[in-house]
Coordinates of C-alpha atoms in Angstrom, one line a residue:
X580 CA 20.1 -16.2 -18.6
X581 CA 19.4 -19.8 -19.3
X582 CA 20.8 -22.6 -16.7
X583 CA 22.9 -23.8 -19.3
X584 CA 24.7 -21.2 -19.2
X585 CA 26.0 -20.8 -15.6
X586 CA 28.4 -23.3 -14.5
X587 CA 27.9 -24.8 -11.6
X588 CA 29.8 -24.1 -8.1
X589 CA 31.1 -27.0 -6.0
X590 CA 33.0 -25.3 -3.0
X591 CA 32.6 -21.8 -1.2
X592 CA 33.9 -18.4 -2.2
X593 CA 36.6 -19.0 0.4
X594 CA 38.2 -22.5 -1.9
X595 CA 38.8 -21.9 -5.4
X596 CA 37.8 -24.6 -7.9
X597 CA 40.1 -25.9 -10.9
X598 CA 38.1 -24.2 -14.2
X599 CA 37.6 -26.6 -17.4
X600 CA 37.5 -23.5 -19.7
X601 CA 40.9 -23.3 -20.8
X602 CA 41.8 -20.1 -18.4
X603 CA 44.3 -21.9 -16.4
X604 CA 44.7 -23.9 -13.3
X605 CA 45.0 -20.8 -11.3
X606 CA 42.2 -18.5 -12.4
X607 CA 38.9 -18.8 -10.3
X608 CA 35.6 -18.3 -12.9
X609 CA 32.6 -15.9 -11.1
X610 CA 30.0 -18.3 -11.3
X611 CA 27.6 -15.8 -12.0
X612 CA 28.8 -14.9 -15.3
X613 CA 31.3 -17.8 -16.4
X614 CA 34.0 -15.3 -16.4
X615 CA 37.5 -14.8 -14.1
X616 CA 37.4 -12.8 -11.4
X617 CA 38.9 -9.5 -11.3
X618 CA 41.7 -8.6 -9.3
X619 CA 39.2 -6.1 -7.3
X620 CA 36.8 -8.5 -6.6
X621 CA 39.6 -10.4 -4.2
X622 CA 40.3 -6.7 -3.0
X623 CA 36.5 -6.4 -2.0
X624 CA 36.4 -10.4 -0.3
X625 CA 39.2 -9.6 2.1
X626 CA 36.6 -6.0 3.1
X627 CA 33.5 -8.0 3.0
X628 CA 35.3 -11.3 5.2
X629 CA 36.3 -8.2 7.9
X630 CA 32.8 -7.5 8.4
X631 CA 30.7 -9.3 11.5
X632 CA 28.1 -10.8 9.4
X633 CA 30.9 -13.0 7.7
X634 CA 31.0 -15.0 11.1
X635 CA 27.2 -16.5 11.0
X636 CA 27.7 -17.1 7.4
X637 CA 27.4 -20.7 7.6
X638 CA 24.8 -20.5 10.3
X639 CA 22.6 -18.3 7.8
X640 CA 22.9 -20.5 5.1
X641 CA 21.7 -23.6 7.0
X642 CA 19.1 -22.1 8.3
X643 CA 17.9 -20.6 4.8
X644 CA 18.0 -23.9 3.0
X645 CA 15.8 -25.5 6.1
X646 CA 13.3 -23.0 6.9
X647 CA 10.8 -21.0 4.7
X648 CA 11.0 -17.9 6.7
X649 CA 15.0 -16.4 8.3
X650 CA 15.2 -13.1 10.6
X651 CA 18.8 -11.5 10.6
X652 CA 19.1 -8.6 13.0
X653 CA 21.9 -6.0 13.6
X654 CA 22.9 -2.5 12.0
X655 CA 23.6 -1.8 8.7
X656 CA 27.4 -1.4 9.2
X657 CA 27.5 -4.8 10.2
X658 CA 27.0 -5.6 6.3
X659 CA 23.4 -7.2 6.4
X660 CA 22.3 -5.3 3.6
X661 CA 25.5 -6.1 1.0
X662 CA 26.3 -9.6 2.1
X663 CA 22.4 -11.1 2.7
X664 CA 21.0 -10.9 -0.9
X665 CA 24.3 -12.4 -2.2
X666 CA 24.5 -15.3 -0.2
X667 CA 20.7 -15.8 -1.2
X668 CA 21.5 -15.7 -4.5
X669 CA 23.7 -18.4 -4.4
X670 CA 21.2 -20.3 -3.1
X671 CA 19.2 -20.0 -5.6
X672 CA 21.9 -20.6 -8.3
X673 CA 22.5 -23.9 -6.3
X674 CA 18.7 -25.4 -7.1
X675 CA 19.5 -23.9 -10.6
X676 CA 16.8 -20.9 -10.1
X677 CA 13.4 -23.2 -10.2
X678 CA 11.7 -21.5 -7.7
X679 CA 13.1 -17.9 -9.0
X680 CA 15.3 -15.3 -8.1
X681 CA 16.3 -12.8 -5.4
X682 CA 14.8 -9.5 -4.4
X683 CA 15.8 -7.5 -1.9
X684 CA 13.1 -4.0 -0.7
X685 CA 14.5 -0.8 1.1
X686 CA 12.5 1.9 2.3
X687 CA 14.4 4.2 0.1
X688 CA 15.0 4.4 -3.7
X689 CA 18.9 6.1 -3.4
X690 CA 19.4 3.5 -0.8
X691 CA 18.2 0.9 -3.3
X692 CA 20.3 2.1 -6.3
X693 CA 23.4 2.7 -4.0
X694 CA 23.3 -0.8 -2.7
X695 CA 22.7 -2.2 -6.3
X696 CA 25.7 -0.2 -7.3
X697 CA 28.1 -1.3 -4.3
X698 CA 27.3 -5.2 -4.6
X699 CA 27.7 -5.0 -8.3
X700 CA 30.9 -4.1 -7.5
X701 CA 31.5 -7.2 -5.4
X702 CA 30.2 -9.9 -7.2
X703 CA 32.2 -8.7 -10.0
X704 CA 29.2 -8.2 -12.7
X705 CA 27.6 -5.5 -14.6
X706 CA 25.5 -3.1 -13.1
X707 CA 22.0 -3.5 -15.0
X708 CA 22.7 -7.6 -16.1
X709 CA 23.1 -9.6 -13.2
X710 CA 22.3 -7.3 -10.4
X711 CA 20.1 -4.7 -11.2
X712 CA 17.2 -2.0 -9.5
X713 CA 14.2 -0.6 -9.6
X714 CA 13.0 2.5 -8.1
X715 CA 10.1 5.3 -8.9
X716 CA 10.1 6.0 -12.9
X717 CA 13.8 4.1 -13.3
X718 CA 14.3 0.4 -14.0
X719 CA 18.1 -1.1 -14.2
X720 CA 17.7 -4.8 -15.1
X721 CA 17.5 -7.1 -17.7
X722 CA 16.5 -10.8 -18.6
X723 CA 19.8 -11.8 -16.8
X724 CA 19.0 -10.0 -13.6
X725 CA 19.3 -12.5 -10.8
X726 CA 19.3 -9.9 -7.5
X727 CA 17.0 -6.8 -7.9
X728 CA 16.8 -4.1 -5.6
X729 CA 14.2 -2.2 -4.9
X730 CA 11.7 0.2 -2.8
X731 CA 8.9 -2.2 -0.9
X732 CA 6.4 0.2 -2.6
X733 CA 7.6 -1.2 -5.8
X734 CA 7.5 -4.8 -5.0
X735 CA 3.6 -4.3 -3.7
X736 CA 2.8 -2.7 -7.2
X737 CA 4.7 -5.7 -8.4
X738 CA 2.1 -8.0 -6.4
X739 CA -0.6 -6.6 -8.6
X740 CA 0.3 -8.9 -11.4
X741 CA 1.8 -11.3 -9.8
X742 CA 0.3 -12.0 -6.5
X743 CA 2.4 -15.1 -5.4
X744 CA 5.9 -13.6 -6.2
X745 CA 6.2 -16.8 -8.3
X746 CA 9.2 -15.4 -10.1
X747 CA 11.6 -15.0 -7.0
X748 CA 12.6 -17.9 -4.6
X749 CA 13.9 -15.5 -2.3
X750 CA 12.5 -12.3 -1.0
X751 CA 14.8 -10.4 0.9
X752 CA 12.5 -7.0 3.2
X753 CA 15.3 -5.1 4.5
X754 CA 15.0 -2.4 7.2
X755 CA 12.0 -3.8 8.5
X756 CA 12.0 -2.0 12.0
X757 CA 11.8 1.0 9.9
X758 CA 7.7 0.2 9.7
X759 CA 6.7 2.2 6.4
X760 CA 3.4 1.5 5.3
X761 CA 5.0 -0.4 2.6
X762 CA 6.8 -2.9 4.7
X763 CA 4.0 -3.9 6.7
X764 CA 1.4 -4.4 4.3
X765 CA 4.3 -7.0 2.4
X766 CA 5.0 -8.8 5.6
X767 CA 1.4 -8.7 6.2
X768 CA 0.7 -10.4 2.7
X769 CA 4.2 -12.6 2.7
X770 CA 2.8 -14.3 5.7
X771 CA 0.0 -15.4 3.7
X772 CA 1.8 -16.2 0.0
X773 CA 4.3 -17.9 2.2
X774 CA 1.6 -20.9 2.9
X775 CA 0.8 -20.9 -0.9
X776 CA 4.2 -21.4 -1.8
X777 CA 6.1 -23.6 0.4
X778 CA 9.2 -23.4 -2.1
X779 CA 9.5 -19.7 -1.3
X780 CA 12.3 -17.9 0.9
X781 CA 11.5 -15.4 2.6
X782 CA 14.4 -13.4 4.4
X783 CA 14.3 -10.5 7.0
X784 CA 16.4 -8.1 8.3
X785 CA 16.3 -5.6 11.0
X786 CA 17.5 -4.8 14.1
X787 CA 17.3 -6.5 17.7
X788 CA 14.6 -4.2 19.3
X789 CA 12.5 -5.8 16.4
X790 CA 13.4 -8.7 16.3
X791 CA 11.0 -10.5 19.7
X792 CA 7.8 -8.2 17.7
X793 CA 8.6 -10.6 14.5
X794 CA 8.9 -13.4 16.3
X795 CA 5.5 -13.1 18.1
X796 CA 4.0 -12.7 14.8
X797 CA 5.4 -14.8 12.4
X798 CA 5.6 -17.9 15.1
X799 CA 8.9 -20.4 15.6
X800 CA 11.5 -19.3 12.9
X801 CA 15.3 -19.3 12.9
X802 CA 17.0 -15.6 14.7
X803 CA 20.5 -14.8 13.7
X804 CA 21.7 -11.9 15.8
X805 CA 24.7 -9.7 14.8
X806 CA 26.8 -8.3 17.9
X807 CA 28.4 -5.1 17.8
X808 CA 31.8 -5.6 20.1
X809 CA 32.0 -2.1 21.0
X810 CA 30.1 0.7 22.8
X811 CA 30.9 4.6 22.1
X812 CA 31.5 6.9 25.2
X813 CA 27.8 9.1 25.6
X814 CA 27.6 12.6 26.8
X815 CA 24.3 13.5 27.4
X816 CA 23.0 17.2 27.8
X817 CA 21.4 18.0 30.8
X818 CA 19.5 20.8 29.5
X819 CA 16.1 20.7 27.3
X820 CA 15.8 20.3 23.5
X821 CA 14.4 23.3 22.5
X822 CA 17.5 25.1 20.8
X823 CA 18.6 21.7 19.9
X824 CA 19.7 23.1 15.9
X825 CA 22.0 25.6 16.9
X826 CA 22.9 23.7 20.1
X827 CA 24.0 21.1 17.4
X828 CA 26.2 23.7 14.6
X829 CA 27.3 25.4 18.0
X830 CA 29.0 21.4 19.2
X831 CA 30.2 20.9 15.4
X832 CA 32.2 24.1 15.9
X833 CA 33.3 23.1 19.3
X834 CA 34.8 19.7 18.1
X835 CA 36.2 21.4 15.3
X836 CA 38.0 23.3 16.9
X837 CA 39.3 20.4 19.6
X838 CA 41.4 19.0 16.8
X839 CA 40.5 15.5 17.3
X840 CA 40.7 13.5 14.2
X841 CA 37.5 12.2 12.7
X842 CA 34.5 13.2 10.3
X843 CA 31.2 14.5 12.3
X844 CA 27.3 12.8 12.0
X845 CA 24.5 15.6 13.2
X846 CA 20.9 14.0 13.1
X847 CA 18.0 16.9 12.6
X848 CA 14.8 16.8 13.0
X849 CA 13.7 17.4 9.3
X850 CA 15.0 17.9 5.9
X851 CA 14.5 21.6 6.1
X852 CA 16.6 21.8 9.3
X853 CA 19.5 19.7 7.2
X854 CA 19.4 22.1 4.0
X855 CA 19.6 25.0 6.6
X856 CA 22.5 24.0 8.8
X857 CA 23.8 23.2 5.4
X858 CA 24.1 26.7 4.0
X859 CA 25.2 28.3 8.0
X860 CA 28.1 25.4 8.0
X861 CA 29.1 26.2 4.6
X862 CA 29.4 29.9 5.3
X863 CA 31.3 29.5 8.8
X864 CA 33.2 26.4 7.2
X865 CA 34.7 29.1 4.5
X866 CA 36.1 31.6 7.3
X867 CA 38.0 28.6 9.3
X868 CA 41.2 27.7 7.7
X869 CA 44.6 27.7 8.9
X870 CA 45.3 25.2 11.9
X871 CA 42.1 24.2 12.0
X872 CA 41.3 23.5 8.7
X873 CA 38.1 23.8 6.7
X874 CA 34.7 22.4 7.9
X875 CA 32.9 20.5 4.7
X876 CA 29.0 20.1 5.5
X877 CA 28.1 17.1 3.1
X878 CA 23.8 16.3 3.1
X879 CA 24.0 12.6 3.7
X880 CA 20.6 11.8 1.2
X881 CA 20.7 14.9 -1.1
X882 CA 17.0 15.4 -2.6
X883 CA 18.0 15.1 -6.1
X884 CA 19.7 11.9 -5.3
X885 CA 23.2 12.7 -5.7
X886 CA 25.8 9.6 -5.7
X887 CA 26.7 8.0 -2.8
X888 CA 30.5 8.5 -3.8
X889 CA 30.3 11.7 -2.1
X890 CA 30.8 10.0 0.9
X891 CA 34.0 8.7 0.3
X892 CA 35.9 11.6 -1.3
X893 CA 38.6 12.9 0.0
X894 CA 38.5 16.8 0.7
X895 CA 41.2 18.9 -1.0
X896 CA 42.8 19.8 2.2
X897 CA 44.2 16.9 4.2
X898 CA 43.1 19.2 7.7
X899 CA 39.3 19.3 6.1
X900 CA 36.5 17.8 8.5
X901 CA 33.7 16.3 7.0
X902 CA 30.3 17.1 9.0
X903 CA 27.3 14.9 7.2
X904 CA 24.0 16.2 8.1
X905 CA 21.3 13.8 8.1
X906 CA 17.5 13.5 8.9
X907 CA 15.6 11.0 11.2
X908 CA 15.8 7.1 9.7
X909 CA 18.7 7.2 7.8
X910 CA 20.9 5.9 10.8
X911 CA 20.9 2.4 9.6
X912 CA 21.2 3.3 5.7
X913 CA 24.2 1.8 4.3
X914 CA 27.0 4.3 3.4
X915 CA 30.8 4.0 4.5
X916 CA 30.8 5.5 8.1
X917 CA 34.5 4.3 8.8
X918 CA 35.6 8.2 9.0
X919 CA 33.3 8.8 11.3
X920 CA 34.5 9.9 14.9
X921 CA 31.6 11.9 16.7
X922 CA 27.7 12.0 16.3
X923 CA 25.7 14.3 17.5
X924 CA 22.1 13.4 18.0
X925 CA 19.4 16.1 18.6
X926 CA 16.6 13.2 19.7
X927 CA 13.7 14.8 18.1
X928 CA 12.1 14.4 14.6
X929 CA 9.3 15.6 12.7
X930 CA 7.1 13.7 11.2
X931 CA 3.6 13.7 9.7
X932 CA 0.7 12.6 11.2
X933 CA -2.7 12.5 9.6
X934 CA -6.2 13.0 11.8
X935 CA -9.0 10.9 10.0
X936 CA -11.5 13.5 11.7
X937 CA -10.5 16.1 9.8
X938 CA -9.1 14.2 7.1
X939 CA -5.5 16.3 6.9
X940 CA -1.9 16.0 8.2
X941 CA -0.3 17.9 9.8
X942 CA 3.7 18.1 11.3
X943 CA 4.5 16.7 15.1
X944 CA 8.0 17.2 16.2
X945 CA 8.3 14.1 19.0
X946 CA 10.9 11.8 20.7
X947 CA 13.2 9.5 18.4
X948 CA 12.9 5.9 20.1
X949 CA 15.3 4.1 21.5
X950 CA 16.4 1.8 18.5
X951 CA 17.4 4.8 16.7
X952 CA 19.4 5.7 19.2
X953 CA 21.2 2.6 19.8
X954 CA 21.6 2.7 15.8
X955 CA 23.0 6.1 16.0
X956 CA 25.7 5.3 19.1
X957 CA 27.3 2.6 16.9
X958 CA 28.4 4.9 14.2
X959 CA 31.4 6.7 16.3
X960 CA 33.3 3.6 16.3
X961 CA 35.1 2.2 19.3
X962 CA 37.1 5.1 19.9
X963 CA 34.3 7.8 19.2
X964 CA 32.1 9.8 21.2
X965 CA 28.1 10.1 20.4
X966 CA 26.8 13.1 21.6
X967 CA 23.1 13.6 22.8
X968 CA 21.1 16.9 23.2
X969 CA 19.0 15.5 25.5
X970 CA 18.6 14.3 29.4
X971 CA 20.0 10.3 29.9
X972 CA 16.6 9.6 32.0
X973 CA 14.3 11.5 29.3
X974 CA 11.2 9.0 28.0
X975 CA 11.8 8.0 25.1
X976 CA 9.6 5.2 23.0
X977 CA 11.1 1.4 22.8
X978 CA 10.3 0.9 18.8
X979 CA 9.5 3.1 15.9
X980 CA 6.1 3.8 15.5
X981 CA 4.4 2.1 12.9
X982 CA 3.9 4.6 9.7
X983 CA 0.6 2.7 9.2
X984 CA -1.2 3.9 12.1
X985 CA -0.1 7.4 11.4
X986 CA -0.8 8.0 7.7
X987 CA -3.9 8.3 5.9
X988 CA -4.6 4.6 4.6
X989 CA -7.1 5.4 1.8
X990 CA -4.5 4.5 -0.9
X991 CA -3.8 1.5 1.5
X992 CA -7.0 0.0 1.5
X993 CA -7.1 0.4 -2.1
X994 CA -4.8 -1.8 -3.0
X995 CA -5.9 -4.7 -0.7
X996 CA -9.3 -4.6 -2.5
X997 CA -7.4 -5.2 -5.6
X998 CA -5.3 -8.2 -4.2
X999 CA -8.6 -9.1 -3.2
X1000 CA -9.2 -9.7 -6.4
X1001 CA -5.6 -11.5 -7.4
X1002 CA -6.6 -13.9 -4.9
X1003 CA -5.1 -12.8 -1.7
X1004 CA -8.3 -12.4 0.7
X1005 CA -6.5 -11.1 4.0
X1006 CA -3.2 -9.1 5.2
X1007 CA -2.3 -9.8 8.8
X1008 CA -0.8 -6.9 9.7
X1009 CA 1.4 -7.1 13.2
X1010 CA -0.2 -3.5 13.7
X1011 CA -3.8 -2.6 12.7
X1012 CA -5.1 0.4 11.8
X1013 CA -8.1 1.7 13.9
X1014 CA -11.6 1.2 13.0
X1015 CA -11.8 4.6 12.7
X1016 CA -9.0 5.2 9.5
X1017 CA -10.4 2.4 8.3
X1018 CA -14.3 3.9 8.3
X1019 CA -13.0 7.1 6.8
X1020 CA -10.8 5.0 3.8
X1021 CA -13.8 2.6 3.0
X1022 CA -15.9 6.7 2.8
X1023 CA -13.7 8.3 0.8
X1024 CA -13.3 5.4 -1.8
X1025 CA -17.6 4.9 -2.0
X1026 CA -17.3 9.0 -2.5
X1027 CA -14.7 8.6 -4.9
X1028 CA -17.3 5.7 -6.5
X1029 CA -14.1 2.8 -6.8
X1030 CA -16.5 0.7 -4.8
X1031 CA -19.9 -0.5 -6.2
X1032 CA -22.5 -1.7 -4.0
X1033 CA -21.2 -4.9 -2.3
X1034 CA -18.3 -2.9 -1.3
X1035 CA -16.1 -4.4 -3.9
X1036 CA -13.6 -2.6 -6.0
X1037 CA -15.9 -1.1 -9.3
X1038 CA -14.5 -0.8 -13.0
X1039 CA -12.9 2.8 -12.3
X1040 CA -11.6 1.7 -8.8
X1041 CA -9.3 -0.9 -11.2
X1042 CA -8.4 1.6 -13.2
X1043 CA -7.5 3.4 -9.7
X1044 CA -5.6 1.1 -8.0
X1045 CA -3.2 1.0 -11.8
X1046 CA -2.4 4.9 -11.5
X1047 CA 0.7 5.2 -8.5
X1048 CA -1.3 8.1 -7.2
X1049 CA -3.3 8.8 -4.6
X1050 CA -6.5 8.0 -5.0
X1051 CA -8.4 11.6 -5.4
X1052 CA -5.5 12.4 -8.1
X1053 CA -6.3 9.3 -9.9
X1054 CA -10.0 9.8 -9.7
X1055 CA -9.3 13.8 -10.9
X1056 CA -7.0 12.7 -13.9
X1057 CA -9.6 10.0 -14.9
X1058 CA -12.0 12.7 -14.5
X1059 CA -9.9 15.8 -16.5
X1060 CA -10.3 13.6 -20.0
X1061 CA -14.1 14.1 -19.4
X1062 CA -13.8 17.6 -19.2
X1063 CA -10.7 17.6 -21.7
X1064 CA -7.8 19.4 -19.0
X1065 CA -5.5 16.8 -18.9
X1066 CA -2.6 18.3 -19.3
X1067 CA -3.5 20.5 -17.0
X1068 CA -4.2 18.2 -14.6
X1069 CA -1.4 16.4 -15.2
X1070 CA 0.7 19.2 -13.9
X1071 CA -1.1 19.8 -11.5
X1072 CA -0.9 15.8 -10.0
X1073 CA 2.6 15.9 -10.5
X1074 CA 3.2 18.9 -8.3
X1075 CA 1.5 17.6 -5.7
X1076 CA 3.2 14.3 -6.0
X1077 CA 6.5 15.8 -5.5
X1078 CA 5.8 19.0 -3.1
X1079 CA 8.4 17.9 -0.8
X1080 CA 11.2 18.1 -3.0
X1081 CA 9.6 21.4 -4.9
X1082 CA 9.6 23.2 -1.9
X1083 CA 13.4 22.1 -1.0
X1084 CA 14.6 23.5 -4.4
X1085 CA 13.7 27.0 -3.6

């Protein structure tokens, strides 16, 4: 899109402007586009001014246009996510996009395409032109793209090329408190891009138990906190967590059959758990009926990505109960939660953990911390009720642990010896892996001969850091046109790549 061809805004959203373009005195133009608004887009401005980021709009956008670096904390529902990257790119429209446009990461490629979708929808413009996404093997923009979203692991591989981000102004890291491997390593690099570019924007948003960590790190910086007005009422169990699944289906009957008005949240421990309460709540939901009404299980992230309008569909019967079933970390995801009346919350998840001695992983099934549970109240609304399968005095950990000290960091340390080369020398991570992980990457990658003597990246460990693999699967698939199995091999790397979702098909 060339600047000559965007008109220019004088006033706010909130103060329509007198067009010159022959529409009429009373028709607003979207200055993204140079066309009228819709009449849905004023539908969607009267949702978007209800929510509680509206009120530190101005405060925000001060602080953006005088500081380099911006920390916004609160829930998703409070509309960080949708109104954030908006607002920033009408900041940079204002300075006529010198310095770039917007990007805004999320740990999660539906999450990414779902927001893309939804804000789309709000700025009034065309899904794929102005606002657009990119996730794993699928790209949604053009040359007139001015807000991208898309995963942090896709902004990194983004980096390889273009080390300084030179063509945004504003880089929006959402879910930061989440701590993926991915998220780190960008603040970790931001921090230091962020001295070569003094023009750049950098904008991030979490929640509060994150936020004094960020500061610490990142020095003297502008904090916006959003406020949530209410508290739900908390019953806590005063038994132990070890039957917490059926402990969980037997509640969802329970409240079922109470008759209370209001859709059902149950957090599990693991996607497996999720796919298997869906299929006993499915059957038991088909033998209720009558007064009570059917129970719908909906999966809140399906694997194969289903659309996030599943969430807001009415069931057939107007006594239906929704029940979404949803897995550790996607508390703060962005979906419409408004129906929402009771959450149940098992407290445990299971995660991977990988042991640089024996150079596996292997599942733990531990604690949820705290921030996920204050995340996880604040969906039952005002007038809700947030169950929890666990004792009010259990110990449970302040933060999220970081994914960085817990995963194998080979492919990690792979590609910071290739920014090595673009030119960034250091990442200063706020948490850094142990000396030991880093022993056993720097091993593998000499055994895997990416490194040449001085312990810099060699020829093939270029070629290594292209492939989005890890790095024995590149090394095997740069090895199978040797021995002339590639197709093989191919197969082979892509169902590894994707065992997760394999396995949850059968």
């Amino acid at each position: 899109m060339s600047e000559e061809s965007i008109p220019q805004k004088s006033e706010s959203e909130d103060c329509p402007t007198e067009d010159s373009f022959g529409f009429g005195d009373d028709l607003e133009l979207n200055q993204f586009d140079g066309l009228p608004f819709s009449s849905r887009y004023y539908k969607l401005l009267k949702e978007r001014k209800s929510l509680s980021v509206w009120r530190v709009r101005c405060e925000f956008e001060d602080a953006l246009a005088n500081n380099q670096m911006v920390i916004v904390s609160g829930a998703a529902k409070t509309g960080r996510s949708t109104q954030i990257p908006q607002w920033c790119a009408e900041f940079c429209l204002s300075a006529q996009y010198q310095h770039g446009m917007v990007v805004c990461t999320q740990t999660s490629g539906q999450q990414a395409v779902g927001l893309a979708l939804r804000v789309a929808d709000e700025m009034d413009v065309n899904i794929g032109h102005e606002v657009g996404y990119t996730i794993p093997l699928e790209t949604c923009c053009s040359s007139d793209t001015i807000l991208r979203y898309c995963t942090d692991n896709m902004l990194l591989r983004e980096m390889m090329s273009d080390p300084f981000l030179e063509s945004y102004g504003v880089i929006v890291i959402d879910q930061a408190h989440e701590r993926t491997v991915g998220t780190d390593v960008l603040l970790g690099l931001l921090k230091d891009v962020l001295v070569q570019r003094p023009d750049l924007r950098v904008v991030v948003l979490t929640v509060s138990p994150m936020e004094d960590k960020l500061l610490s790190h990142f020095g003297d910086m502008p904090s916006i906190r959003l406020e949530v007005s209410f508290a739900a009422d908390v019953v806590h169990s005063t038994g132990g967590s070890k039957d917490y699944f059926y402990s969980a289906l037997r509640l969802v009957l329970e409240i079922h059959r109470t008759k209370e008005d209001g859709d059902v949240i149950v957090f599990f421990a693991s996607s497996e758990e999720v796919d298997c309460a869906y299929r006993i709540l499915k059957k038991e939901g088909s033998r209720q009926g009558g007064e009570l009404g059917r129970v719908v299980p909906v999966i809140l992230c399906p694997p194969e990505g289903g659309s996030p309008s599943v969430l807001t569909e009415e069931p057939n019967s107007k006594r239906s109960r929704k029940i979404f079933l949803a897995t550790p970390r996607e508390e703060d995801m962005w979906w419409p939660a408004e129906s929402v009346s009771f959450v149940v919350d098992t407290g445990v998840q299971k995660k991977m953990v990988y042991n640089p001695r024996i150079r596996a992983s292997s599942e733990v099934l531990g604690p949820i911390s705290r921030c996920q549970v204050q995340l996880r109240r604040q969906l039952s609304g005002a007038a809700g009720k947030c169950f929890c399968l666990y004792p009010e005095d259990g110990q449970l950990p302040s933060e999220n642990c970081p994914q960085i000290l817990e995963a194998n960091i080979t492919p990690t340390v792979l590609f910071l010896k290739r920014m090595e080369i673009a030119g960034l020398r250091q990442c200063d991570f706020m948490d850094r892996p142990g000396p030991e992980g880093l022993m056993q990457a720097l091993e593998e990658l000499d055994y895997l001969a990416a490194l040449d003597d001085d312990g810099n990246l060699s020829e093939i460990g270029i070629i290594m850091s292209e492939i989005p693999l890890d790095p024995q699967l590149a090394k095997a698939l740069l090895a199978s046109c040797e021995f002339d199995c590639v197709s093989e091999m191919l197969t082979i790397a892509a169902m590894l790549s994707g065992y997760e979702e394999i396995g949850r098909s059968f």
